[in-house]
Amino acid sequence: MNQSETNSGFKYQWQLFLLALVFFSRLPVPHNTPYSEERMNRAGRYFSTVGILLGLLCASVYVLLSLFLPADVALILMMAFSLMLTGAFHEDGLTDMADGIGGGMTLERRLTIMKDSRIGTYGASALIMALLGKWAFLSELIELTSTADLFMILVSSYAFSRAIAASLIYNMPYVSDPDTSKSKPLANKQTRTETLFLITIGLIPSLWFGIEFSALLLVIGYVVRTLLKRWLTLRIGGFTGDCLGAAQQLVELSTYLLFIATFYNGLMG
C-alpha cells in the first residue's frame, strides 16, 4: 500500500468518525464532510469512540465545576450539559420506546406511537426515573470514589453504553419505516469486524479499573443486551432508532449500578 492510499484510508475513517459525531451530538463538524447512507451505516463502528469523546467532555465539565461548587450542584449542571451536548438524543429514544411499547396493543400501534412527538405517561415516567437514577447513582459514586475514578467512570459508561446499544444492529432486524425514520441509515447490518471494533473501543476506558472489572462489565453488558434483545423481539420483532437510544440509557444506568456495587462492597478502591 503506498502513502497516498494510506492517507486516503485514514481520511475516509476520519470522515466516518465525523458522521458518527454529528449523528450523536450537537458538536459541529466541517460542512463539506461527505455523506451517504452507506457511509452513515459504516460510521456505526465509531459510536463508542464518540462515547469516549462525550464522556471526556462531560467528566471535564464536572471536575471543573466541582472546584468551586458543591458536588451535587456540579453534577446536575454536568447532566444539563450532557443533555445539551447530545440534544437529549438517547433520552428521547427512551421516552418514545416506553410510550410505544407501553401504550400500544399491536405492532402497528406501537410503531405509530413511537413516531409521535408527544410524551405520554409511560414515556414521562421512564424519562423521570432515568434522570433521577443517573443523579442518584452518580451522587453515590461521588461519595464512594475519588475524582479521578469518577472521571473514568463517566468516560467508561458513556463509551460502553453506546457500544452495547449500537451492537444491536448486528443481529436484529430493523422494523421501523425506513422512508420516514431518522435512523434509516442504521437499518443495514453491521459486519462482525465492525461490531468487535465497536465493543473493544467501548471497553478500553474501563481498563482503568483493571482487566477483571472490564471482563465483568462485558458480562453484564452481554446479559442486559440479551434480555433487551429478547424483549424487543417479542414486543416489536426487532429494533428501531428509538430502541437504540433506550438501550444506551439502560446500559449506562446498569454500568453505574455495577460500579456502585463494586466500590460499595470494597472490591475496588
PDB file of C-alpha atoms in Angstrom:
ATOM      1  CA  MET A   1       0.000   0.000   0.000  1.00  0.00           C
ATOM      2  CA  ASN A   2       1.525   3.368  -0.989  1.00  0.00           C
ATOM      3  CA  GLN A   3       1.382   6.560   1.053  1.00  0.00           C
ATOM      4  CA  SER A   4      -1.468   8.095  -0.939  1.00  0.00           C
ATOM      5  CA  GLU A   5      -3.635   5.018  -0.364  1.00  0.00           C
ATOM      6  CA  THR A   6      -2.825   5.130   3.361  1.00  0.00           C
ATOM      7  CA  ASN A   7      -3.788   8.790   3.576  1.00  0.00           C
ATOM      8  CA  SER A   8      -6.957   8.103   1.628  1.00  0.00           C
ATOM      9  CA  GLY A   9      -7.885   5.307   4.024  1.00  0.00           C
ATOM     10  CA  PHE A  10      -7.259   7.466   7.080  1.00  0.00           C
ATOM     11  CA  LYS A  11      -9.253  10.329   5.571  1.00  0.00           C
ATOM     12  CA  TYR A  12     -12.181   8.010   4.916  1.00  0.00           C
ATOM     13  CA  GLN A  13     -12.125   6.704   8.504  1.00  0.00           C
ATOM     14  CA  TRP A  14     -11.894  10.247   9.856  1.00  0.00           C
ATOM     15  CA  GLN A  15     -14.921  11.235   7.792  1.00  0.00           C
ATOM     16  CA  LEU A  16     -16.843   8.249   9.156  1.00  0.00           C
ATOM     17  CA  PHE A  17     -15.988   9.362  12.698  1.00  0.00           C
ATOM     18  CA  LEU A  18     -17.231  12.876  11.920  1.00  0.00           C
ATOM     19  CA  LEU A  19     -20.522  11.432  10.643  1.00  0.00           C
ATOM     20  CA  ALA A  20     -20.917   9.424  13.856  1.00  0.00           C
ATOM     21  CA  LEU A  21     -20.121  12.551  15.865  1.00  0.00           C
ATOM     22  CA  VAL A  22     -22.689  14.738  14.143  1.00  0.00           C
ATOM     23  CA  PHE A  23     -25.317  11.979  14.355  1.00  0.00           C
ATOM     24  CA  PHE A  24     -24.950  11.522  18.121  1.00  0.00           C
ATOM     25  CA  SER A  25     -24.095  15.034  19.278  1.00  0.00           C
ATOM     26  CA  ARG A  26     -24.564  18.718  18.610  1.00  0.00           C
ATOM     27  CA  LEU A  27     -20.847  19.225  18.107  1.00  0.00           C
ATOM     28  CA  PRO A  28     -20.034  20.930  14.793  1.00  0.00           C
ATOM     29  CA  VAL A  29     -18.224  19.128  12.001  1.00  0.00           C
ATOM     30  CA  PRO A  30     -16.987  20.529   8.674  1.00  0.00           C
ATOM     31  CA  HIS A  31     -19.868  21.246   6.311  1.00  0.00           C
ATOM     32  CA  ASN A  32     -18.068  19.522   3.457  1.00  0.00           C
ATOM     33  CA  THR A  33     -17.931  16.151   5.249  1.00  0.00           C
ATOM     34  CA  PRO A  34     -19.178  13.649   2.626  1.00  0.00           C
ATOM     35  CA  TYR A  35     -22.464  11.960   3.488  1.00  0.00           C
ATOM     36  CA  SER A  36     -24.285   8.959   2.111  1.00  0.00           C
ATOM     37  CA  GLU A  37     -26.479   6.309   3.685  1.00  0.00           C
ATOM     38  CA  GLU A  38     -23.734   3.745   3.124  1.00  0.00           C
ATOM     39  CA  ARG A  39     -21.158   5.957   4.854  1.00  0.00           C
ATOM     40  CA  MET A  40     -23.536   6.610   7.744  1.00  0.00           C
ATOM     41  CA  ASN A  41     -24.068   2.889   8.177  1.00  0.00           C
ATOM     42  CA  ARG A  42     -20.307   2.256   8.185  1.00  0.00           C
ATOM     43  CA  ALA A  43     -19.892   5.104  10.687  1.00  0.00           C
ATOM     44  CA  GLY A  44     -21.614   2.899  13.265  1.00  0.00           C
ATOM     45  CA  ARG A  45     -18.203   1.417  14.117  1.00  0.00           C
ATOM     46  CA  TYR A  46     -17.301   4.745  15.752  1.00  0.00           C
ATOM     47  CA  PHE A  47     -20.316   5.140  18.038  1.00  0.00           C
ATOM     48  CA  SER A  48     -18.349   4.036  21.113  1.00  0.00           C
ATOM     49  CA  THR A  49     -15.469   6.309  20.075  1.00  0.00           C
ATOM     50  CA  VAL A  50     -17.921   9.193  20.091  1.00  0.00           C
ATOM     51  CA  GLY A  51     -18.988   7.997  23.530  1.00  0.00           C
ATOM     52  CA  ILE A  52     -15.409   8.356  24.764  1.00  0.00           C
ATOM     53  CA  LEU A  53     -15.251  11.932  23.484  1.00  0.00           C
ATOM     54  CA  LEU A  54     -18.617  12.868  25.018  1.00  0.00           C
ATOM     55  CA  GLY A  55     -17.632  11.225  28.297  1.00  0.00           C
ATOM     56  CA  LEU A  56     -14.361  13.143  28.381  1.00  0.00           C
ATOM     57  CA  LEU A  57     -16.182  16.428  27.813  1.00  0.00           C
ATOM     58  CA  CYS A  58     -18.851  15.764  30.456  1.00  0.00           C
ATOM     59  CA  ALA A  59     -16.360  14.465  33.016  1.00  0.00           C
ATOM     60  CA  SER A  60     -14.144  17.511  32.444  1.00  0.00           C
ATOM     61  CA  VAL A  61     -17.104  19.834  32.981  1.00  0.00           C
ATOM     62  CA  TYR A  62     -17.908  18.084  36.270  1.00  0.00           C
ATOM     63  CA  VAL A  63     -14.318  18.270  37.532  1.00  0.00           C
ATOM     64  CA  LEU A  64     -14.065  21.952  36.598  1.00  0.00           C
ATOM     65  CA  LEU A  65     -17.381  22.886  38.244  1.00  0.00           C
ATOM     66  CA  SER A  66     -16.625  20.860  41.365  1.00  0.00           C
ATOM     67  CA  LEU A  67     -13.604  23.083  42.036  1.00  0.00           C
ATOM     68  CA  PHE A  68     -15.864  25.949  43.117  1.00  0.00           C
ATOM     69  CA  LEU A  69     -19.354  24.434  43.529  1.00  0.00           C
ATOM     70  CA  PRO A  70     -20.792  21.700  45.787  1.00  0.00           C
ATOM     71  CA  ALA A  71     -20.531  18.239  44.209  1.00  0.00           C
ATOM     72  CA  ASP A  72     -24.291  17.750  43.758  1.00  0.00           C
ATOM     73  CA  VAL A  73     -24.623  21.146  42.091  1.00  0.00           C
ATOM     74  CA  ALA A  74     -21.713  20.365  39.776  1.00  0.00           C
ATOM     75  CA  LEU A  75     -23.338  17.022  38.971  1.00  0.00           C
ATOM     76  CA  ILE A  76     -26.735  18.425  37.988  1.00  0.00           C
ATOM     77  CA  LEU A  77     -25.056  21.081  35.843  1.00  0.00           C
ATOM     78  CA  MET A  78     -22.955  18.383  34.189  1.00  0.00           C
ATOM     79  CA  MET A  79     -26.129  16.401  33.443  1.00  0.00           C
ATOM     80  CA  ALA A  80     -27.668  19.502  31.863  1.00  0.00           C
ATOM     81  CA  PHE A  81     -24.514  19.959  29.786  1.00  0.00           C
ATOM     82  CA  SER A  82     -24.717  16.321  28.674  1.00  0.00           C
ATOM     83  CA  LEU A  83     -28.324  16.781  27.558  1.00  0.00           C
ATOM     84  CA  MET A  84     -27.400  19.860  25.539  1.00  0.00           C
ATOM     85  CA  LEU A  85     -24.310  18.149  24.114  1.00  0.00           C
ATOM     86  CA  THR A  86     -26.367  15.268  22.696  1.00  0.00           C
ATOM     87  CA  GLY A  87     -29.635  17.109  22.156  1.00  0.00           C
ATOM     88  CA  ALA A  88     -31.209  14.604  24.596  1.00  0.00           C
ATOM     89  CA  PHE A  89     -30.992  12.183  21.672  1.00  0.00           C
ATOM     90  CA  HIS A  90     -30.917   8.978  23.709  1.00  0.00           C
ATOM     91  CA  GLU A  91     -33.367  10.228  26.326  1.00  0.00           C
ATOM     92  CA  ASP A  92     -35.806  10.971  23.521  1.00  0.00           C
ATOM     93  CA  GLY A  93     -35.411   7.385  22.297  1.00  0.00           C
ATOM     94  CA  LEU A  94     -36.107   6.003  25.772  1.00  0.00           C
ATOM     95  CA  THR A  95     -39.220   8.155  26.074  1.00  0.00           C
ATOM     96  CA  ASP A  96     -40.590   7.165  22.669  1.00  0.00           C
ATOM     97  CA  MET A  97     -39.872   3.468  23.185  1.00  0.00           C
ATOM     98  CA  ALA A  98     -41.559   3.457  26.593  1.00  0.00           C
ATOM     99  CA  ASP A  99     -44.637   5.189  25.203  1.00  0.00           C
ATOM    100  CA  GLY A 100     -44.832   2.948  22.136  1.00  0.00           C
ATOM    101  CA  ILE A 101     -44.302  -0.419  23.770  1.00  0.00           C
ATOM    102  CA  GLY A 102     -46.156   0.524  26.932  1.00  0.00           C
ATOM    103  CA  GLY A 103     -49.158   2.108  25.264  1.00  0.00           C
ATOM    104  CA  GLY A 104     -49.601   0.110  22.053  1.00  0.00           C
ATOM    105  CA  MET A 105     -51.576  -3.120  21.898  1.00  0.00           C
ATOM    106  CA  THR A 106     -50.485  -4.086  18.377  1.00  0.00           C
ATOM    107  CA  LEU A 107     -47.215  -3.858  16.473  1.00  0.00           C
ATOM    108  CA  GLU A 108     -48.566  -1.185  14.142  1.00  0.00           C
ATOM    109  CA  ARG A 109     -49.864   0.888  17.049  1.00  0.00           C
ATOM    110  CA  ARG A 110     -46.580   0.623  18.957  1.00  0.00           C
ATOM    111  CA  LEU A 111     -44.561   1.840  15.989  1.00  0.00           C
ATOM    112  CA  THR A 112     -47.047   4.648  15.342  1.00  0.00           C
ATOM    113  CA  ILE A 113     -46.847   5.858  18.942  1.00  0.00           C
ATOM    114  CA  MET A 114     -43.040   5.808  18.821  1.00  0.00           C
ATOM    115  CA  LYS A 115     -43.133   8.257  15.921  1.00  0.00           C
ATOM    116  CA  ASP A 116     -45.457  10.624  17.814  1.00  0.00           C
ATOM    117  CA  SER A 117     -43.545  13.599  19.217  1.00  0.00           C
ATOM    118  CA  ARG A 118     -45.910  13.896  22.164  1.00  0.00           C
ATOM    119  CA  ILE A 119     -44.918  12.367  25.513  1.00  0.00           C
ATOM    120  CA  GLY A 120     -47.310  10.042  27.313  1.00  0.00           C
ATOM    121  CA  THR A 121     -47.420   8.638  30.821  1.00  0.00           C
ATOM    122  CA  TYR A 122     -45.092   5.723  30.084  1.00  0.00           C
ATOM    123  CA  GLY A 123     -42.521   7.947  28.404  1.00  0.00           C
ATOM    124  CA  ALA A 124     -42.636  10.638  31.085  1.00  0.00           C
ATOM    125  CA  SER A 125     -42.258   8.045  33.824  1.00  0.00           C
ATOM    126  CA  ALA A 126     -39.307   6.395  32.081  1.00  0.00           C
ATOM    127  CA  LEU A 127     -37.581   9.744  31.477  1.00  0.00           C
ATOM    128  CA  ILE A 128     -38.043  10.933  35.061  1.00  0.00           C
ATOM    129  CA  MET A 129     -36.792   7.656  36.507  1.00  0.00           C
ATOM    130  CA  ALA A 130     -33.789   7.589  34.166  1.00  0.00           C
ATOM    131  CA  LEU A 131     -32.701  11.133  35.035  1.00  0.00           C
ATOM    132  CA  LEU A 132     -33.332  10.619  38.760  1.00  0.00           C
ATOM    133  CA  GLY A 133     -31.485   7.319  38.561  1.00  0.00           C
ATOM    134  CA  LYS A 134     -28.443   8.932  36.967  1.00  0.00           C
ATOM    135  CA  TRP A 135     -28.375  11.680  39.569  1.00  0.00           C
ATOM    136  CA  ALA A 136     -28.793   9.238  42.473  1.00  0.00           C
ATOM    137  CA  PHE A 137     -26.252   6.724  41.155  1.00  0.00           C
ATOM    138  CA  LEU A 138     -23.629   9.336  40.347  1.00  0.00           C
ATOM    139  CA  SER A 139     -24.203  11.103  43.677  1.00  0.00           C
ATOM    140  CA  GLU A 140     -23.465   7.809  45.410  1.00  0.00           C
ATOM    141  CA  LEU A 141     -20.370   7.280  43.289  1.00  0.00           C
ATOM    142  CA  ILE A 142     -19.132  10.753  44.251  1.00  0.00           C
ATOM    143  CA  GLU A 143     -19.189   9.593  47.865  1.00  0.00           C
ATOM    144  CA  LEU A 144     -17.594   6.211  47.137  1.00  0.00           C
ATOM    145  CA  THR A 145     -14.818   7.147  44.720  1.00  0.00           C
ATOM    146  CA  SER A 146     -12.067   9.641  44.042  1.00  0.00           C
ATOM    147  CA  THR A 147     -12.410  12.410  41.476  1.00  0.00           C
ATOM    148  CA  ALA A 148     -10.083  10.539  39.113  1.00  0.00           C
ATOM    149  CA  ASP A 149     -12.141   7.355  39.396  1.00  0.00           C
ATOM    150  CA  LEU A 150     -15.399   9.247  38.872  1.00  0.00           C
ATOM    151  CA  PHE A 151     -13.891  10.861  35.787  1.00  0.00           C
ATOM    152  CA  MET A 152     -13.110   7.444  34.320  1.00  0.00           C
ATOM    153  CA  ILE A 153     -16.483   6.026  35.414  1.00  0.00           C
ATOM    154  CA  LEU A 154     -18.198   8.648  33.273  1.00  0.00           C
ATOM    155  CA  VAL A 155     -15.947   8.021  30.282  1.00  0.00           C
ATOM    156  CA  SER A 156     -16.332   4.236  30.637  1.00  0.00           C
ATOM    157  CA  SER A 157     -20.111   4.388  30.976  1.00  0.00           C
ATOM    158  CA  TYR A 158     -20.601   6.766  28.059  1.00  0.00           C
ATOM    159  CA  ALA A 159     -18.437   4.625  25.780  1.00  0.00           C
ATOM    160  CA  PHE A 160     -19.619   1.159  26.823  1.00  0.00           C
ATOM    161  CA  SER A 161     -23.333   2.004  26.796  1.00  0.00           C
ATOM    162  CA  ARG A 162     -23.087   3.277  23.224  1.00  0.00           C
ATOM    163  CA  ALA A 163     -21.124   0.199  22.180  1.00  0.00           C
ATOM    164  CA  ILE A 164     -23.742  -2.224  23.506  1.00  0.00           C
ATOM    165  CA  ALA A 165     -26.659  -0.209  22.138  1.00  0.00           C
ATOM    166  CA  ALA A 166     -25.153   0.074  18.655  1.00  0.00           C
ATOM    167  CA  SER A 167     -24.250  -3.637  18.648  1.00  0.00           C
ATOM    168  CA  LEU A 168     -27.949  -4.478  18.462  1.00  0.00           C
ATOM    169  CA  ILE A 169     -27.757  -3.520  14.791  1.00  0.00           C
ATOM    170  CA  TYR A 170     -25.504  -6.529  14.195  1.00  0.00           C
ATOM    171  CA  ASN A 171     -28.091  -9.283  14.612  1.00  0.00           C
ATOM    172  CA  MET A 172     -31.510  -7.674  14.948  1.00  0.00           C
ATOM    173  CA  PRO A 173     -33.933  -6.718  12.169  1.00  0.00           C
ATOM    174  CA  TYR A 174     -34.889  -3.085  11.684  1.00  0.00           C
ATOM    175  CA  VAL A 175     -38.661  -2.768  11.956  1.00  0.00           C
ATOM    176  CA  SER A 176     -39.425   0.939  11.589  1.00  0.00           C
ATOM    177  CA  ASP A 177     -40.469   2.504   8.303  1.00  0.00           C
ATOM    178  CA  PRO A 178     -37.118   3.379   6.683  1.00  0.00           C
ATOM    179  CA  ASP A 179     -38.682   6.048   4.480  1.00  0.00           C
ATOM    180  CA  THR A 180     -39.726   8.169   7.473  1.00  0.00           C
ATOM    181  CA  SER A 181     -37.207   7.201  10.151  1.00  0.00           C
ATOM    182  CA  LYS A 182     -34.300   9.443  11.138  1.00  0.00           C
ATOM    183  CA  SER A 183     -32.332   6.236  11.735  1.00  0.00           C
ATOM    184  CA  LYS A 184     -32.828   4.871   8.217  1.00  0.00           C
ATOM    185  CA  PRO A 185     -29.050   4.631   7.539  1.00  0.00           C
ATOM    186  CA  LEU A 186     -28.693   2.291  10.526  1.00  0.00           C
ATOM    187  CA  ALA A 187     -31.094  -0.248   9.088  1.00  0.00           C
ATOM    188  CA  ASN A 188     -28.336  -2.206   7.346  1.00  0.00           C
ATOM    189  CA  LYS A 189     -26.408  -4.862   9.240  1.00  0.00           C
ATOM    190  CA  GLN A 190     -23.010  -4.332  10.805  1.00  0.00           C
ATOM    191  CA  THR A 191     -20.174  -6.630   9.891  1.00  0.00           C
ATOM    192  CA  ARG A 192     -18.661  -8.836  12.588  1.00  0.00           C
ATOM    193  CA  THR A 193     -15.414  -6.850  12.406  1.00  0.00           C
ATOM    194  CA  GLU A 194     -17.259  -3.568  12.923  1.00  0.00           C
ATOM    195  CA  THR A 195     -19.116  -4.958  15.928  1.00  0.00           C
ATOM    196  CA  LEU A 196     -15.932  -6.296  17.517  1.00  0.00           C
ATOM    197  CA  PHE A 197     -14.227  -2.937  16.967  1.00  0.00           C
ATOM    198  CA  LEU A 198     -17.221  -1.158  18.471  1.00  0.00           C
ATOM    199  CA  ILE A 199     -17.200  -3.303  21.630  1.00  0.00           C
ATOM    200  CA  THR A 200     -13.402  -3.239  22.001  1.00  0.00           C
ATOM    201  CA  ILE A 201     -13.249   0.551  21.893  1.00  0.00           C
ATOM    202  CA  GLY A 202     -16.188   0.718  24.284  1.00  0.00           C
ATOM    203  CA  LEU A 203     -14.317  -1.417  26.827  1.00  0.00           C
ATOM    204  CA  ILE A 204     -10.956   0.359  26.697  1.00  0.00           C
ATOM    205  CA  PRO A 205     -11.736   3.135  29.243  1.00  0.00           C
ATOM    206  CA  SER A 206     -12.884   0.552  31.817  1.00  0.00           C
ATOM    207  CA  LEU A 207      -9.371  -0.953  31.835  1.00  0.00           C
ATOM    208  CA  TRP A 208      -8.534   1.907  34.220  1.00  0.00           C
ATOM    209  CA  PHE A 209     -10.246  -0.261  36.850  1.00  0.00           C
ATOM    210  CA  GLY A 210      -8.448  -3.462  35.877  1.00  0.00           C
ATOM    211  CA  ILE A 211      -8.969  -6.214  33.340  1.00  0.00           C
ATOM    212  CA  GLU A 212     -11.107  -8.214  35.803  1.00  0.00           C
ATOM    213  CA  PHE A 213     -13.585  -5.357  36.060  1.00  0.00           C
ATOM    214  CA  SER A 214     -13.626  -4.931  32.267  1.00  0.00           C
ATOM    215  CA  ALA A 215     -14.430  -8.643  31.920  1.00  0.00           C
ATOM    216  CA  LEU A 216     -17.246  -8.333  34.473  1.00  0.00           C
ATOM    217  CA  LEU A 217     -18.576  -5.256  32.684  1.00  0.00           C
ATOM    218  CA  LEU A 218     -18.604  -7.191  29.414  1.00  0.00           C
ATOM    219  CA  VAL A 219     -20.595  -9.998  31.050  1.00  0.00           C
ATOM    220  CA  ILE A 220     -23.141  -7.547  32.495  1.00  0.00           C
ATOM    221  CA  GLY A 221     -23.408  -5.796  29.138  1.00  0.00           C
ATOM    222  CA  TYR A 222     -23.994  -9.125  27.403  1.00  0.00           C
ATOM    223  CA  VAL A 223     -26.740 -10.039  29.880  1.00  0.00           C
ATOM    224  CA  VAL A 224     -28.506  -6.675  29.520  1.00  0.00           C
ATOM    225  CA  ARG A 225     -28.174  -6.833  25.734  1.00  0.00           C
ATOM    226  CA  THR A 226     -29.554 -10.387  25.598  1.00  0.00           C
ATOM    227  CA  LEU A 227     -32.547  -9.563  27.787  1.00  0.00           C
ATOM    228  CA  LEU A 228     -33.287  -6.367  25.880  1.00  0.00           C
ATOM    229  CA  LYS A 229     -32.946  -8.086  22.512  1.00  0.00           C
ATOM    230  CA  ARG A 230     -35.336 -10.840  23.584  1.00  0.00           C
ATOM    231  CA  TRP A 231     -37.862  -8.364  24.963  1.00  0.00           C
ATOM    232  CA  LEU A 232     -37.774  -6.134  21.877  1.00  0.00           C
ATOM    233  CA  THR A 233     -38.121  -9.161  19.601  1.00  0.00           C
ATOM    234  CA  LEU A 234     -41.224 -10.260  21.496  1.00  0.00           C
ATOM    235  CA  ARG A 235     -42.771  -6.789  21.549  1.00  0.00           C
ATOM    236  CA  ILE A 236     -41.978  -5.364  18.108  1.00  0.00           C
ATOM    237  CA  GLY A 237     -39.994  -8.028  16.263  1.00  0.00           C
ATOM    238  CA  GLY A 238     -36.715  -6.103  16.117  1.00  0.00           C
ATOM    239  CA  PHE A 239     -35.321  -2.641  16.835  1.00  0.00           C
ATOM    240  CA  THR A 240     -35.975   0.968  15.890  1.00  0.00           C
ATOM    241  CA  GLY A 241     -33.757   4.005  16.305  1.00  0.00           C
ATOM    242  CA  ASP A 242     -35.668   4.825  19.491  1.00  0.00           C
ATOM    243  CA  CYS A 243     -34.833   1.373  20.855  1.00  0.00           C
ATOM    244  CA  LEU A 244     -31.130   2.021  20.350  1.00  0.00           C
ATOM    245  CA  GLY A 245     -31.417   5.251  22.340  1.00  0.00           C
ATOM    246  CA  ALA A 246     -33.315   3.447  25.085  1.00  0.00           C
ATOM    247  CA  ALA A 247     -30.711   0.674  25.140  1.00  0.00           C
ATOM    248  CA  GLN A 248     -27.950   3.241  25.619  1.00  0.00           C
ATOM    249  CA  GLN A 249     -29.754   4.740  28.601  1.00  0.00           C
ATOM    250  CA  LEU A 250     -30.444   1.363  30.200  1.00  0.00           C
ATOM    251  CA  VAL A 251     -26.873   0.134  29.754  1.00  0.00           C
ATOM    252  CA  GLU A 252     -25.485   3.409  31.113  1.00  0.00           C
ATOM    253  CA  LEU A 253     -27.631   3.049  34.253  1.00  0.00           C
ATOM    254  CA  SER A 254     -26.639  -0.619  34.571  1.00  0.00           C
ATOM    255  CA  THR A 255     -22.969   0.354  34.314  1.00  0.00           C
ATOM    256  CA  TYR A 256     -23.329   2.887  37.127  1.00  0.00           C
ATOM    257  CA  LEU A 257     -25.027   0.225  39.244  1.00  0.00           C
ATOM    258  CA  LEU A 258     -22.148  -2.167  38.636  1.00  0.00           C
ATOM    259  CA  PHE A 259     -19.650   0.476  39.695  1.00  0.00           C
ATOM    260  CA  ILE A 260     -21.661   1.185  42.851  1.00  0.00           C
ATOM    261  CA  ALA A 261     -21.848  -2.499  43.757  1.00  0.00           C
ATOM    262  CA  THR A 262     -18.129  -2.914  43.151  1.00  0.00           C
ATOM    263  CA  PHE A 263     -16.989   0.063  45.212  1.00  0.00           C
ATOM    264  CA  TYR A 264     -19.625  -0.327  47.946  1.00  0.00           C
ATOM    265  CA  ASN A 265     -18.565  -3.898  48.599  1.00  0.00           C
ATOM    266  CA  GLY A 266     -14.902  -2.995  48.724  1.00  0.00           C
ATOM    267  CA  LEU A 267     -13.932  -4.808  45.556  1.00  0.00           C
ATOM    268  CA  MET A 268     -12.157  -1.690  44.307  1.00  0.00           C
ATOM    269  CA  GLY A 269     -10.723   1.412  45.850  1.00  0.00           C
TER     270      GLY A 269
END
